[in-house]
Coordinates of C-alpha atoms in Angstrom, one line a residue:
X203 CA 27.7 -7.1 -14.1
X204 CA 26.1 -4.4 -11.9
X205 CA 22.8 -5.5 -10.2
X206 CA 19.8 -3.2 -10.3
X207 CA 16.8 -3.6 -8.1
X208 CA 13.6 -1.6 -8.1
X209 CA 10.9 -1.6 -5.4
X210 CA 7.9 0.4 -6.8
X211 CA 4.4 1.2 -5.4
X212 CA 1.5 2.3 -7.5
X213 CA 0.3 5.9 -6.9
X214 CA -3.1 7.5 -6.7
X215 CA -1.9 10.8 -8.0
X216 CA -3.0 11.9 -11.5
X217 CA 0.5 12.7 -12.8
X218 CA 2.5 9.9 -11.1
X219 CA 1.9 6.3 -12.0
X220 CA 4.4 4.8 -9.5
X221 CA 7.1 5.7 -7.1
X222 CA 9.8 3.8 -5.3
X223 CA 13.4 3.1 -4.7
X224 CA 16.2 1.9 -7.0
X225 CA 19.2 0.1 -5.6
X226 CA 22.4 -0.1 -7.6
X227 CA 24.6 -3.1 -6.8
X228 CA 23.6 -3.0 -3.1
X229 CA 25.7 0.1 -2.6
X230 CA 23.6 3.1 -3.8
X231 CA 19.9 3.7 -3.3
X232 CA 17.7 6.6 -4.6
X233 CA 14.1 7.5 -5.1
X234 CA 12.4 7.6 -8.5
X235 CA 9.0 8.4 -9.9
X236 CA 7.3 7.1 -13.0
X237 CA 5.5 10.3 -14.2
X238 CA 2.7 10.6 -16.8
X239 CA 2.6 13.5 -19.2
X240 CA 0.9 14.5 -22.4
X241 CA 3.2 15.6 -25.2
X242 CA 2.5 18.3 -27.8
X243 CA 0.7 15.9 -30.1
X244 CA -1.7 14.9 -27.3
X245 CA -0.2 11.4 -26.7
X246 CA 0.2 10.3 -23.1
X247 CA 3.8 9.3 -22.3
X248 CA 5.8 8.2 -19.3
X249 CA 9.0 9.7 -17.9
X250 CA 11.2 8.2 -15.2
X251 CA 12.1 11.1 -12.8
X252 CA 15.3 11.0 -10.8
X253 CA 16.0 13.0 -7.6
X254 CA 16.4 16.7 -8.0
X255 CA 17.0 19.5 -5.5
X256 CA 16.6 23.3 -5.4
X257 CA 19.3 25.6 -4.4
X258 CA 19.0 29.4 -4.6
X259 CA 15.9 29.0 -6.8
X260 CA 17.6 26.7 -9.3
X261 CA 16.7 23.1 -9.7
X262 CA 19.4 20.6 -10.6
X263 CA 19.6 16.8 -11.0
X264 CA 21.2 14.9 -8.2
X265 CA 21.3 11.5 -9.9
X266 CA 22.4 11.4 -13.6
X267 CA 22.8 7.8 -14.9
X268 CA 24.6 7.3 -18.2
X269 CA 22.6 6.2 -21.2
X270 CA 23.2 2.4 -20.8
X271 CA 22.5 2.6 -17.0
X272 CA 19.4 4.7 -17.6
X273 CA 18.1 2.0 -19.9
X274 CA 18.7 -0.8 -17.3
X275 CA 17.1 1.2 -14.5
X276 CA 14.0 1.8 -16.7
X277 CA 13.8 -1.9 -17.4
X278 CA 14.0 -2.7 -13.7
X279 CA 11.4 -0.1 -12.8
X280 CA 9.1 -1.5 -15.6
X281 CA 9.3 -5.0 -14.2
X282 CA 8.6 -3.8 -10.7
X283 CA 5.6 -1.8 -11.8
X284 CA 4.2 -4.7 -13.7
X285 CA 4.6 -6.9 -10.6
X286 CA 2.7 -4.4 -8.6
X287 CA -0.1 -4.2 -11.2
X288 CA -0.4 -8.0 -11.4
X289 CA -0.3 -8.4 -7.6
X290 CA -3.4 -6.3 -7.2
X291 CA -5.2 -8.2 -10.0
X292 CA -4.8 -11.6 -8.3
X293 CA -5.5 -10.9 -4.6
X294 CA -5.8 -14.1 -2.5
X295 CA -9.2 -15.1 -1.0
X296 CA -10.1 -13.9 2.5
X297 CA -12.2 -16.4 4.4
X298 CA -13.8 -15.2 7.7
X299 CA -13.6 -18.4 9.8
X300 CA -14.9 -17.0 13.1
X301 CA -16.7 -13.8 14.1
X302 CA -17.9 -13.0 17.6
X303 CA -20.3 -10.1 18.1
X304 CA -19.4 -7.8 21.0
X305 CA -21.8 -6.3 23.6
X306 CA -22.7 -2.7 22.9
X307 CA -20.2 -0.2 24.4
X308 CA -22.0 3.2 24.2
X309 CA -19.4 5.0 26.4
X310 CA -16.5 4.2 24.0
X311 CA -15.5 6.6 21.3
X312 CA -15.2 3.8 18.8
X313 CA -17.1 0.8 20.1
X314 CA -15.9 -2.6 19.1
X315 CA -18.8 -4.4 17.4
X316 CA -17.1 -7.7 16.7
X317 CA -13.8 -9.6 16.7
X318 CA -13.0 -11.8 13.7
X319 CA -10.5 -14.4 12.6
X320 CA -9.7 -14.7 8.9
X321 CA -7.7 -17.1 6.9
X322 CA -5.5 -15.7 4.0
X323 CA -2.9 -17.8 2.1
X324 CA -3.2 -20.6 4.7
X325 CA -2.5 -18.2 7.6
X326 CA -5.1 -17.6 10.3
X327 CA -5.2 -14.0 11.7
X328 CA -7.1 -13.6 15.0
X329 CA -8.1 -10.4 16.7
X330 CA -9.3 -8.3 13.8
X331 CA -11.8 -5.9 15.4
X332 CA -14.9 -4.3 13.7
X333 CA -15.4 -0.8 15.1
X334 CA -18.1 1.8 14.7
X335 CA -16.7 5.2 13.8
X336 CA -18.4 8.5 12.9
X337 CA -18.2 7.6 9.2
X338 CA -19.3 4.0 9.6
X339 CA -17.9 0.6 10.2
X340 CA -14.1 -0.1 9.8
X341 CA -11.6 -2.7 10.9
X342 CA -8.4 -2.7 12.9
X343 CA -5.8 -5.4 12.4
X344 CA -4.5 -7.0 15.6
X345 CA -2.4 -4.4 17.5
X346 CA -0.3 -3.9 20.6
X347 CA 0.1 -0.9 22.7
X348 CA 3.5 0.7 22.7
X349 CA 5.3 2.4 25.6
X350 CA 4.2 5.8 24.3
X351 CA 0.6 4.6 24.4
X352 CA 0.2 4.5 20.6
X353 CA -0.9 1.3 18.8
X354 CA 1.0 -0.6 16.2
X355 CA -0.3 -3.3 13.9
X356 CA 1.2 -6.8 14.5
X357 CA 0.3 -7.9 10.9
X358 CA -0.9 -5.8 8.0
X359 CA -1.7 -6.0 4.3
X360 CA 1.1 -4.7 2.1
X361 CA -1.2 -3.0 -0.4
X362 CA -4.3 -0.8 0.1
X363 CA -6.2 -3.1 -2.2
X364 CA -5.5 -6.2 0.0
X365 CA -6.4 -4.2 3.2
X366 CA -9.7 -3.1 1.6
X367 CA -10.5 -6.7 0.7
X368 CA -9.9 -7.8 4.2
X369 CA -12.1 -5.0 5.5
X370 CA -14.9 -5.8 3.0
X371 CA -14.9 -9.5 3.9
X372 CA -15.0 -8.9 7.7
X373 CA -17.6 -6.2 7.5
X374 CA -19.8 -8.2 5.2
X375 CA -19.6 -11.2 7.6
X376 CA -20.3 -8.8 10.5
X377 CA -23.4 -7.4 8.8
X378 CA -24.6 -11.0 8.0
X379 CA -24.1 -12.1 11.6
X380 CA -25.9 -9.0 13.0
X381 CA -28.8 -9.7 10.6
X382 CA -29.0 -13.3 11.6
X383 CA -29.0 -12.4 15.3
X384 CA -31.9 -9.9 14.7
X385 CA -34.1 -12.5 13.0

């Protein structure tokens, strides 16, 4: 029996519901998109799009699964998309267990306002910084500086929804601590 695995991510684009990779029997891997479209009767439908390429102005399919394989790939993609939808519906709690306000740093381009420790799924994450940018407050997950002087996160949320939840929790705690300090 050939094993089929799908790893899908939800999309923010209007005509694409999800995109990702399909692996066939751990020997072949290719990209797919679950596209939305409206048929002639006005009904919204889904289409699983396989890789295509253009040569000399002509588009052609690169991957063409047989009917039975196409059905199995669609099932694997549907399960992966459902898992993604459910994951974002049941995000774990984010508890801010420590928050230290920083001294004002007016010379810095993005001053650090606070450093937080949160607990998620029984794991404590220290060194989350609250910074003041041109468009408001934002957080950075703990990072290290690479040899090329760029920064890389040491730990990060897998989905945008979880990253947003961490940010909201830390910034809310920061605003509360700042308000308490000013009273």
